Coordinates of C-alpha atoms and ligand atoms in Angstrom, one line a residue:
Chain H
M27 CA 75.9 228.0 186.5
S28 CA 77.1 224.7 185.7
V29 CA 78.4 222.3 188.6
F30 CA 81.8 222.5 187.0
A31 CA 81.9 226.4 187.6
M32 CA 80.4 226.2 191.2
R33 CA 82.8 227.1 194.1
S34 CA 83.6 224.1 196.1
D35 CA 84.6 223.8 200.0
L36 CA 86.9 220.9 199.1
P37 CA 90.2 221.5 197.4
L38 CA 90.0 219.5 194.1
R39 CA 93.0 219.9 192.7
G40 CA 95.7 217.1 193.0
D41 CA 92.8 214.8 194.1
T42 CA 93.7 211.4 193.0
S43 CA 91.0 209.3 194.3
G44 CA 88.5 211.6 192.3
R45 CA 90.6 210.7 189.2
F46 CA 90.2 207.1 189.9
V47 CA 86.5 207.4 190.3
A48 CA 86.4 209.4 186.9
L49 CA 88.4 206.3 185.3
L50 CA 86.2 203.7 186.7
V51 CA 82.8 205.5 185.5
M52 CA 84.5 205.6 182.2
V53 CA 84.9 201.9 181.9
L54 CA 81.4 201.4 183.4
V55 CA 79.8 203.2 180.8
F56 CA 81.8 202.0 177.9
V57 CA 80.8 198.3 179.2
G58 CA 77.5 199.4 179.7
A59 CA 77.4 201.0 176.2
L60 CA 78.5 197.8 174.8
A61 CA 75.9 195.7 176.7
V62 CA 73.2 198.1 175.6
T63 CA 74.3 198.0 171.9
V64 CA 74.5 193.9 172.0
N65 CA 71.2 194.0 173.7
A66 CA 69.8 196.0 171.2
Y67 CA 71.2 194.4 168.1
V68 CA 70.9 190.8 169.2
G69 CA 66.9 192.0 170.0
G70 CA 66.6 193.5 166.5
L71 CA 68.3 190.3 165.0
L72 CA 65.7 188.1 166.7
D73 CA 62.7 190.3 165.7
N74 CA 63.8 189.9 162.0
W75 CA 64.4 186.4 162.3
N76 CA 61.3 185.8 164.4
R77 CA 59.1 187.6 161.6
S78 CA 60.4 185.6 158.7
V79 CA 60.8 182.5 160.3
T80 CA 57.3 181.9 162.2
G81 CA 54.6 180.3 160.3
T82 CA 57.1 179.1 157.6
L83 CA 58.5 175.6 157.3
T84 CA 61.3 174.7 155.1
I85 CA 61.0 171.0 153.4
Q86 CA 64.2 169.5 152.0
I87 CA 63.6 166.6 149.6
P88 CA 67.4 164.8 149.8
L89 CA 69.0 163.2 146.9
S90 CA 68.2 159.9 148.3
D91 CA 64.8 160.0 147.2
A92 CA 65.7 160.1 143.9
R93 CA 65.9 156.6 144.0
N94 CA 62.1 156.5 143.5
G95 CA 62.1 158.6 140.2
D96 CA 64.0 162.0 140.1
V97 CA 64.0 164.5 143.1
N98 CA 61.8 166.9 140.6
A99 CA 59.1 164.2 140.8
A100 CA 59.3 164.2 144.5
V101 CA 59.3 167.9 144.6
A102 CA 55.9 167.7 142.4
R103 CA 54.2 165.3 144.6
V104 CA 54.9 167.4 147.5
I105 CA 53.7 170.4 146.4
D106 CA 50.6 168.6 144.9
V107 CA 49.7 167.3 148.6
L108 CA 50.9 170.8 150.1
S109 CA 48.8 172.9 147.7
R110 CA 45.5 170.8 148.9
H111 CA 46.4 171.0 152.3
P112 CA 44.0 173.1 154.5
A113 CA 46.8 174.3 157.0
V114 CA 49.2 175.6 153.9
A115 CA 48.7 179.1 152.7
H116 CA 51.5 178.8 150.1
A117 CA 54.0 176.2 149.1
E118 CA 56.9 177.1 146.3
A119 CA 59.8 175.2 145.3
V120 CA 63.0 177.1 145.9
P121 CA 64.8 177.5 142.5
R122 CA 68.2 175.6 142.4
A123 CA 69.8 179.3 141.7
K124 CA 68.6 180.6 145.1
V125 CA 69.8 177.4 146.7
I126 CA 73.3 178.1 145.2
A127 CA 73.1 181.7 146.4
L128 CA 72.4 180.6 149.9
L129 CA 75.2 178.0 149.9
K130 CA 77.7 180.4 148.6
P131 CA 78.6 182.2 151.7
W132 CA 80.1 178.6 152.8
L133 CA 81.2 177.0 149.5
G134 CA 82.7 180.2 148.0
E135 CA 82.4 181.6 144.6
D136 CA 83.8 178.4 143.1
D137 CA 82.0 177.5 139.6
A138 CA 82.1 173.9 140.8
V139 CA 78.9 174.6 143.0
N140 CA 77.0 174.9 140.0
D141 CA 77.6 171.1 139.3
L142 CA 77.0 169.8 142.7
P143 CA 74.2 167.9 143.3
L144 CA 72.0 169.5 145.5
P145 CA 68.9 168.7 147.8
A146 CA 65.6 170.4 146.7
L147 CA 64.0 172.8 149.0
I148 CA 60.2 174.0 149.3
D149 CA 59.2 177.0 151.2
V150 CA 56.1 176.6 153.1
E151 CA 53.9 179.2 154.4
L152 CA 51.2 177.9 156.9
R153 CA 47.9 179.8 157.5
A154 CA 48.3 179.7 161.2
A155 CA 51.7 179.3 163.1
D156 CA 50.7 176.5 165.7
A157 CA 52.5 173.0 166.4
G158 CA 49.2 171.3 165.4
A159 CA 49.5 172.7 161.6
V160 CA 53.0 171.8 161.5
D161 CA 52.3 168.1 162.7
A162 CA 49.5 167.9 160.3
V163 CA 51.8 169.0 157.3
S164 CA 54.6 167.0 158.5
T165 CA 52.2 163.7 158.2
S166 CA 51.1 164.6 154.8
V167 CA 54.5 165.3 153.1
K168 CA 56.1 162.1 154.7
T169 CA 53.7 160.0 153.1
A170 CA 54.2 161.9 149.7
A171 CA 58.3 161.6 150.1
P172 CA 59.1 159.7 153.0
G173 CA 62.8 160.9 153.1
A174 CA 61.8 164.6 153.2
V175 CA 63.3 166.4 156.3
I176 CA 60.9 169.1 157.5
D177 CA 62.7 172.1 159.2
D178 CA 60.4 174.5 161.2
H179 CA 63.1 176.8 162.3
R180 CA 62.4 176.4 166.1
V181 CA 65.4 174.5 167.1
W182 CA 67.6 176.9 164.9
L183 CA 65.8 179.9 166.7
T184 CA 66.2 178.4 170.2
R185 CA 69.7 178.2 169.7
V186 CA 70.1 181.7 168.6
V187 CA 67.9 182.9 171.7
G188 CA 70.2 180.9 173.8
L189 CA 73.5 182.7 172.6
A190 CA 71.8 185.9 172.4
N191 CA 70.9 185.3 176.2
G192 CA 74.1 184.0 176.9
L193 CA 75.7 187.4 175.5
K194 CA 73.2 189.4 177.5
I195 CA 74.0 187.6 180.7
V196 CA 77.8 188.0 180.2
A197 CA 77.4 191.9 179.5
I198 CA 75.1 191.9 182.6
A199 CA 77.9 190.3 184.5
L200 CA 80.3 192.5 183.3
M201 CA 78.4 195.4 184.3
T202 CA 77.6 194.1 187.8
L203 CA 81.1 193.6 188.5
V204 CA 82.3 197.1 187.4
T205 CA 79.5 198.4 189.1
G206 CA 80.2 197.1 192.3
A207 CA 83.8 198.0 191.8
L208 CA 82.9 201.5 191.0
G209 CA 80.7 201.4 194.2
L210 CA 83.4 200.1 196.3
T211 CA 86.0 202.6 194.8
I212 CA 83.8 205.7 195.7
I213 CA 83.2 204.2 199.2
F214 CA 87.1 203.8 199.5
A215 CA 87.9 206.9 197.8
T216 CA 85.4 209.3 199.7
R217 CA 86.8 207.7 203.2
A218 CA 89.9 208.3 202.1
S219 CA 89.3 212.0 201.3
L220 CA 87.3 212.3 204.5
T221 CA 90.7 211.5 206.2
E222 CA 92.6 213.9 204.1
F223 CA 90.3 216.7 204.3
A224 CA 89.6 216.1 208.2
Q225 CA 90.9 219.8 209.1
V226 CA 88.4 221.3 206.3
I227 CA 85.7 219.2 207.3
E228 CA 86.3 220.3 211.2
V229 CA 86.2 223.9 210.1
L230 CA 82.8 223.2 208.0
H231 CA 81.4 221.8 211.2
V232 CA 82.6 224.8 213.1
V233 CA 81.1 227.5 211.1
G234 CA 77.9 225.6 211.4
A235 CA 78.0 223.3 208.3
K236 CA 75.2 220.3 208.6
D237 CA 76.5 216.7 207.7
G238 CA 74.0 216.9 204.6
Y239 CA 76.0 219.8 203.4
I240 CA 79.4 218.3 203.8
A241 CA 78.3 215.1 202.0
G242 CA 77.0 217.4 199.5
Q243 CA 80.2 218.9 198.7
F244 CA 81.7 215.2 198.4
A245 CA 78.5 214.2 196.2
R246 CA 79.0 217.3 193.7
R247 CA 82.9 216.2 193.5
A248 CA 81.7 212.6 192.7
L249 CA 79.0 214.1 190.2
I250 CA 81.7 216.2 188.5
Q251 CA 84.1 213.2 188.2
G252 CA 81.3 210.7 187.1
L253 CA 80.2 213.0 184.3
L254 CA 83.7 213.4 183.2
G255 CA 84.3 209.8 183.1
G256 CA 80.9 209.1 181.7
L257 CA 81.6 211.2 178.6
A258 CA 85.0 210.1 178.3
G259 CA 83.5 206.2 178.2
L260 CA 80.8 207.3 175.4
V261 CA 83.5 209.1 173.5
L262 CA 85.7 206.1 173.7
Y263 CA 82.7 203.9 172.7
A264 CA 81.9 205.5 169.5
P265 CA 84.7 204.2 167.5
A266 CA 84.8 200.6 169.2
L267 CA 81.1 200.7 167.9
A268 CA 82.0 202.0 164.6
L269 CA 84.6 199.3 164.3
V270 CA 81.9 196.7 165.2
A271 CA 79.5 198.0 162.8
W272 CA 82.1 197.8 159.9
L273 CA 82.8 194.2 160.8
A274 CA 79.2 193.2 161.0
A275 CA 78.6 194.8 157.5
R276 CA 81.3 192.5 155.8
V277 CA 79.3 189.5 157.1
D278 CA 76.6 188.7 154.5
A279 CA 73.3 190.6 154.9
E280 CA 71.5 186.9 154.5
I281 CA 72.8 186.0 157.9
L282 CA 73.1 189.1 159.7
P283 CA 70.2 191.3 158.7
T284 CA 70.6 195.1 159.2
V285 CA 69.2 196.1 162.5
Q286 CA 67.3 199.6 162.8
L287 CA 68.3 201.1 166.4
T288 CA 65.2 202.2 168.2
P289 CA 65.0 205.4 170.0
G290 CA 64.8 203.7 173.0
Y291 CA 68.5 202.5 172.3
W292 CA 69.7 206.0 171.9
V293 CA 67.9 207.0 175.2
A294 CA 69.4 204.2 177.0
M295 CA 73.1 205.2 175.7
T296 CA 72.4 209.1 176.5
A297 CA 71.1 208.0 180.2
L298 CA 74.4 205.5 180.7
P299 CA 77.0 208.6 181.7
F300 CA 74.2 210.0 183.8
A301 CA 72.9 206.9 185.6
A302 CA 76.8 206.0 186.2
S303 CA 77.2 209.7 187.7
L304 CA 74.1 209.5 190.0
L305 CA 75.2 206.2 191.5
A306 CA 78.5 207.9 192.0
T307 CA 77.0 210.9 193.6
V308 CA 74.5 209.0 195.9
T309 CA 77.2 206.3 197.1
A310 CA 79.5 209.4 198.0
N311 CA 76.7 211.3 199.9
M312 CA 75.8 208.0 201.7
T313 CA 79.4 207.3 202.5
V314 CA 79.8 211.0 204.0
R315 CA 76.6 211.1 205.9
R316 CA 77.6 207.6 207.6
A317 CA 81.1 208.3 208.6
L318 CA 80.1 211.7 210.0
A319 CA 77.2 210.5 211.9
S320 CA 79.8 208.6 214.1
R321 CA 81.8 211.7 214.9
V322 CA 81.6 214.1 217.6
Chain X
M13 CA 61.9 221.8 232.1
A14 CA 64.5 224.7 233.1
F15 CA 66.1 225.2 230.1
S16 CA 63.6 224.4 227.3
R17 CA 62.5 227.3 225.2
K18 CA 60.7 227.9 221.9
K19 CA 62.7 228.3 218.8
G20 CA 63.1 231.9 218.2
A21 CA 62.4 232.8 221.3
E22 CA 64.8 235.2 222.9
F23 CA 67.1 233.5 225.3
T24 CA 67.8 235.0 228.6
G25 CA 70.4 232.6 230.8
D26 CA 73.9 231.9 230.7
T27 CA 75.6 232.0 227.0
V28 CA 77.7 228.9 228.0
A29 CA 77.6 227.1 231.2
L30 CA 80.2 224.1 232.3
E31 CA 79.2 221.8 235.1
G32 CA 81.6 219.3 236.4
V33 CA 83.5 219.0 233.0
E34 CA 86.5 216.7 233.0
L35 CA 88.6 216.4 229.8
R36 CA 91.1 213.6 229.0
Y37 CA 92.8 212.6 226.0
E38 CA 92.9 208.9 225.3
D39 CA 94.4 207.5 228.6
G40 CA 96.7 210.8 229.4
P41 CA 96.1 212.8 232.1
R42 CA 93.1 215.1 232.9
V43 CA 93.6 218.4 231.0
L44 CA 90.7 219.8 232.9
A45 CA 89.1 218.4 236.1
D46 CA 85.9 219.3 237.3
V47 CA 85.5 222.9 235.8
N48 CA 82.5 224.8 236.6
L49 CA 81.9 227.9 234.9
S50 CA 79.2 230.1 233.7
I51 CA 79.5 232.9 231.3
P52 CA 76.5 235.1 231.3
Q53 CA 75.0 236.9 228.1
Q54 CA 76.9 239.8 226.6
S55 CA 79.9 239.4 228.9
F56 CA 83.6 239.6 227.7
Y57 CA 86.3 237.3 229.5
F58 CA 89.9 236.9 228.9
L59 CA 91.2 233.3 229.2
T60 CA 94.6 232.9 230.3
G61 CA 96.9 230.5 231.7
P62 CA 100.5 229.0 230.7
S63 CA 101.3 226.9 227.6
G64 CA 99.7 223.8 227.5
A65 CA 97.4 224.6 230.4
G66 CA 94.3 223.8 228.4
K67 CA 93.0 227.1 227.1
T68 CA 92.4 225.4 223.4
S69 CA 90.9 222.3 224.9
L70 CA 88.5 224.3 226.9
L71 CA 87.6 226.5 224.0
S72 CA 87.1 223.1 221.9
L73 CA 84.5 222.0 224.2
M74 CA 82.8 225.3 223.7
Y75 CA 82.6 225.5 220.2
L76 CA 81.5 221.8 220.2
A77 CA 84.5 219.9 218.4
K78 CA 85.1 217.8 221.3
R79 CA 83.1 216.0 223.8
P80 CA 83.9 216.2 227.8
T81 CA 84.9 212.7 229.3
Q82 CA 82.7 214.0 232.4
G83 CA 80.2 216.7 233.2
R84 CA 77.8 218.7 231.1
I85 CA 77.9 221.6 228.6
K86 CA 75.2 224.0 228.0
L87 CA 75.2 226.4 225.2
F88 CA 72.3 228.8 225.4
G89 CA 70.5 226.8 227.7
E90 CA 70.6 223.6 225.7
D91 CA 72.5 220.4 227.1
V92 CA 74.7 220.1 224.0
W93 CA 75.6 216.4 224.3
E94 CA 71.7 215.4 225.3
A95 CA 70.7 217.0 221.9
K96 CA 70.2 215.3 218.8
R97 CA 73.1 215.6 216.6
A98 CA 71.4 217.5 214.0
R99 CA 70.8 220.2 216.6
L100 CA 74.7 220.7 216.7
P101 CA 75.1 223.0 213.5
V102 CA 72.1 225.1 214.8
L103 CA 73.9 225.7 218.1
R104 CA 77.4 226.2 216.1
R105 CA 75.8 228.7 214.0
R106 CA 75.5 231.0 217.2
L107 CA 79.2 230.8 217.6
G108 CA 82.5 232.6 216.0
V109 CA 85.5 230.7 216.3
V110 CA 89.0 232.3 215.7
F111 CA 91.5 229.2 215.9
Q112 CA 94.9 229.5 217.1
D113 CA 96.6 228.4 213.7
F114 CA 93.5 230.2 211.8
R115 CA 92.4 227.2 209.8
L116 CA 91.8 229.1 206.7
L117 CA 90.6 227.0 203.8
D118 CA 93.7 227.2 201.5
H119 CA 92.2 226.7 198.2
M120 CA 89.7 229.8 198.8
T121 CA 90.1 233.5 198.4
A122 CA 90.1 235.8 201.6
F123 CA 86.5 236.5 200.7
D124 CA 85.2 233.1 200.4
N125 CA 87.0 232.1 203.7
V126 CA 85.2 234.8 205.3
A127 CA 81.7 234.2 203.5
L128 CA 81.7 230.5 204.6
P129 CA 79.6 230.5 207.6
L130 CA 77.0 232.8 205.7
R131 CA 77.1 230.1 202.8
V132 CA 76.6 227.0 205.2
A133 CA 73.9 228.7 206.5
G134 CA 72.2 229.3 203.3
A135 CA 72.5 232.9 203.0
G136 CA 71.5 234.9 199.9
E137 CA 74.9 235.9 197.8
I138 CA 73.5 239.7 197.5
T139 CA 73.6 240.5 201.2
L140 CA 76.5 238.1 201.8
Q141 CA 78.6 240.0 199.0
R142 CA 77.9 243.2 200.9
N143 CA 78.3 241.9 204.4
V144 CA 81.6 240.2 203.9
S145 CA 83.2 243.3 201.7
E146 CA 82.3 245.4 204.3
L147 CA 83.8 243.7 207.0
L148 CA 87.0 242.9 205.2
K149 CA 87.5 246.4 204.8
W150 CA 87.0 247.1 208.2
V151 CA 89.7 244.6 209.3
G152 CA 91.9 246.3 206.3
L153 CA 91.8 243.7 203.9
E154 CA 89.9 245.6 201.1
D155 CA 92.8 244.8 198.6
S156 CA 93.3 241.1 199.5
M157 CA 89.8 239.9 199.2
N158 CA 90.8 237.7 196.1
A159 CA 94.0 236.5 197.4
L160 CA 94.3 232.9 198.5
P161 CA 95.6 232.4 202.4
T162 CA 99.1 231.6 201.3
Q163 CA 99.5 234.8 199.6
L164 CA 98.7 236.6 202.8
S165 CA 101.3 237.4 205.6
G166 CA 100.7 235.8 209.1
G167 CA 98.7 239.0 210.3
Q168 CA 96.8 239.1 207.5
Q169 CA 95.6 235.6 207.8
Q170 CA 94.9 236.0 211.3
R171 CA 92.3 239.0 210.3
V172 CA 90.8 236.9 207.8
A173 CA 90.2 234.6 210.5
I174 CA 88.8 236.8 212.8
A175 CA 86.7 238.2 210.1
R176 CA 85.2 234.7 209.3
A177 CA 84.2 234.3 213.2
V178 CA 82.2 237.2 213.3
V179 CA 80.7 237.6 209.9
H180 CA 77.5 236.0 211.1
R181 CA 77.2 238.4 214.3
P182 CA 77.6 235.2 216.6
K183 CA 76.0 235.3 220.0
L184 CA 79.2 234.1 221.5
I185 CA 82.7 234.7 220.1
L186 CA 85.8 232.2 221.0
A187 CA 89.2 233.5 220.0
D188 CA 92.0 231.4 220.7
E189 CA 95.1 233.8 220.7
P190 CA 93.8 236.2 218.1
T191 CA 96.4 239.0 218.7
G192 CA 99.4 236.6 218.5
N193 CA 100.8 237.4 215.2
V194 CA 100.3 240.8 214.6
D195 CA 101.8 244.2 216.0
D196 CA 100.4 246.3 218.7
T197 CA 98.5 248.7 216.7
I198 CA 96.7 246.0 214.9
A199 CA 96.1 244.0 217.8
M200 CA 94.3 247.0 219.4
R201 CA 92.0 247.5 216.4
L202 CA 91.1 243.7 216.6
M203 CA 90.5 244.2 220.2
M204 CA 88.2 247.2 219.3
L205 CA 86.4 245.0 217.0
F206 CA 85.8 242.3 219.6
V207 CA 84.7 245.3 222.1
E208 CA 82.5 246.5 219.5
L209 CA 80.7 243.2 218.9
N210 CA 80.5 242.7 222.7
K211 CA 78.7 246.1 223.1
L212 CA 76.3 244.8 220.1
G213 CA 75.4 241.8 222.3
S214 CA 77.9 239.1 221.8
S215 CA 79.7 237.3 224.6
V216 CA 83.4 237.2 224.1
I217 CA 86.1 234.8 225.4
I218 CA 89.6 235.7 224.3
A219 CA 92.6 233.1 225.4
T220 CA 95.7 234.7 225.2
H221 CA 98.8 234.9 227.4
N222 CA 99.7 238.7 226.5
E223 CA 99.6 240.1 230.2
H224 CA 100.1 243.5 228.6
L225 CA 96.6 243.0 226.5
V226 CA 94.8 241.6 229.7
A227 CA 96.0 244.8 231.7
R228 CA 94.7 247.4 229.4
F229 CA 90.9 246.1 229.3
P230 CA 89.1 246.1 232.4
F231 CA 87.6 242.6 231.8
P232 CA 87.5 239.6 234.2
R233 CA 89.8 236.9 233.3
I234 CA 89.1 233.0 233.7
H235 CA 92.7 231.4 234.7
L236 CA 93.5 227.9 233.9
E237 CA 96.2 226.0 235.7
N238 CA 96.8 222.5 236.7
G239 CA 93.3 221.6 235.1
K240 CA 91.5 224.1 237.6
V241 CA 89.8 227.5 236.6
T242 CA 89.8 230.4 238.7
V243 CA 87.6 233.5 237.7
H244 CA 89.5 236.8 238.5
E245 CA 87.7 240.4 238.6
P246 CA 89.8 243.1 236.6
A247 CA 92.3 244.5 239.0
G248 CA 91.1 248.0 239.0
A249 CA 87.8 246.7 238.7
N250 CA 85.6 250.0 237.5
P251 CA 84.9 249.5 233.5
Ligands
LIG4 N1 94.6 216.2 220.4 C1 95.3 215.9 221.6 N2 95.8 214.9 221.6 C2 96.7 214.5 223.1 N3 96.9 215.5 223.9 C3 96.6 216.8 223.6 C4 95.8 217.1 222.3 N4 95.6 218.5 222.3 C5 96.0 218.7 223.4 N5 96.7 218.1 224.3 C6 97.3 218.2 225.5 O1 96.5 218.8 226.2 C7 97.0 219.8 227.0 C8 96.5 221.2 227.0 O2 96.8 221.3 225.6 P1 96.2 223.1 225.0 O3 94.7 222.7 225.4 O4 96.5 223.0 223.6 O5 96.7 224.0 226.0 P2 96.9 225.6 225.6 O6 96.3 226.0 224.6 O7 96.7 226.4 226.9 O8 98.5 225.8 225.4 C9 98.7 219.7 226.7 O9 99.3 218.7 227.6 C10 98.6 219.1 225.3 O10 99.7 218.3 225.1
LIG5 MG1 96.4 226.9 222.8

């Protein structure tokens, strides 16, 4: 027998405060789902980036270095130094075509890109991803090409992590706010119902109901409202998620790699309506018990 | 302690005892003043008095819906307001109450209303089904078991209220004007139900202003007037 089919000692029809609880649970689950998704997606992105970035360097030979010969000569000198360096596993010049491809998202499809004077890039794979290796390699590269810019991707990654953490904090703050609002709404709605059903409660007491039994009646009502609202929240969230996924898919894969959602993500999503309903249930139960404890 | 007893042990003292009980509402006058009363086991009393004398108030003290402003109330030997709050439901389950205005739960069928005292006490559904149907048949409502209270006449509602009060075989039955809305034939039939339950061991107190009814039964009466009670033995006292 489901909770929905069970007989209730409290009249449920025309229960406006209950509907308000359902509405808030719906919003909470929606925001929660958003937070869980942002969290999973950002986590996945960082993971992707981290894997491809750690232990690698990008060396940029600017056009200005061409003064001492041409850029290609500078590249050759640096590659020579790197290939003999003990900390380097592999060093390779990035072909001009790939540099152009990387710039396309910013510069557009215009053919003029092909004629642009571009800096040369060298991808370096380190044997170990420690700061000492990065410093040693930097020193060697600077002697071969004084104008070289060495990017160990860490500054960039730090900023991405900062952005991700910012998003998480916003999502958590939003969830905290909505959870608080839900808790307070349930407390006030339950108190209002206690007044509204004072006669029913007196009858229940007179026929020998314990406070826990009466609290259970309210709690079950909150559970039903919570589950209904929670499911509605998830159902509403599905199209929102699809929209975000579609928007993300339009962004070039080089910038936003596809993120594989983990089983943990789906567990968290499924748990959301139940967690919100549990919160509603426990709050209603405690509110009633506290209110009844001070009565005759 | 004189009144202490083991759980489950058969109790032998008074069913209800009031000692120096006073009741006033807010800052109003005293509705009850220094009431002393003891109701022995398996006794049957009428509670009489003019309208507004405090009959309902006195009963509500006995069914623990109100606290006296002074004095002590003992139910089955236990000082009610000295006991822990968790004890109150246990004591109330030995009571059966018929409210003057019935207080049926309007969203529940007659059957579910009558089943309520058994359900809150956690009774099994199988025995519950049988007991409730049997009782509803006894009070002549076998055809209205699934009706909502609002679909029943005043007299039918009253019988549902009475059935709810006695379904769990209470040790003390408190009925507030239980025959007020039914004709004489049904009133007699309901009285016979109370008499029957009394013979089976329950104490019964029936508040009424129906002198005719009081005169037909050989039971003592508690008379309430100006906040004082007086107990009168039946006129032709020989039951
Ligand atoms: N909840 C209440 N608040 C204030 N006064 C009340 C309340 N209930 C009853 N009274 C007053 O107490 C007195 C006794 O009422 P009640 O016990 O209903 O008498 P009866 O049942 O004998 O008609 C009346 O004067 C009534 O106005
Ligand atoms: Mg009255």
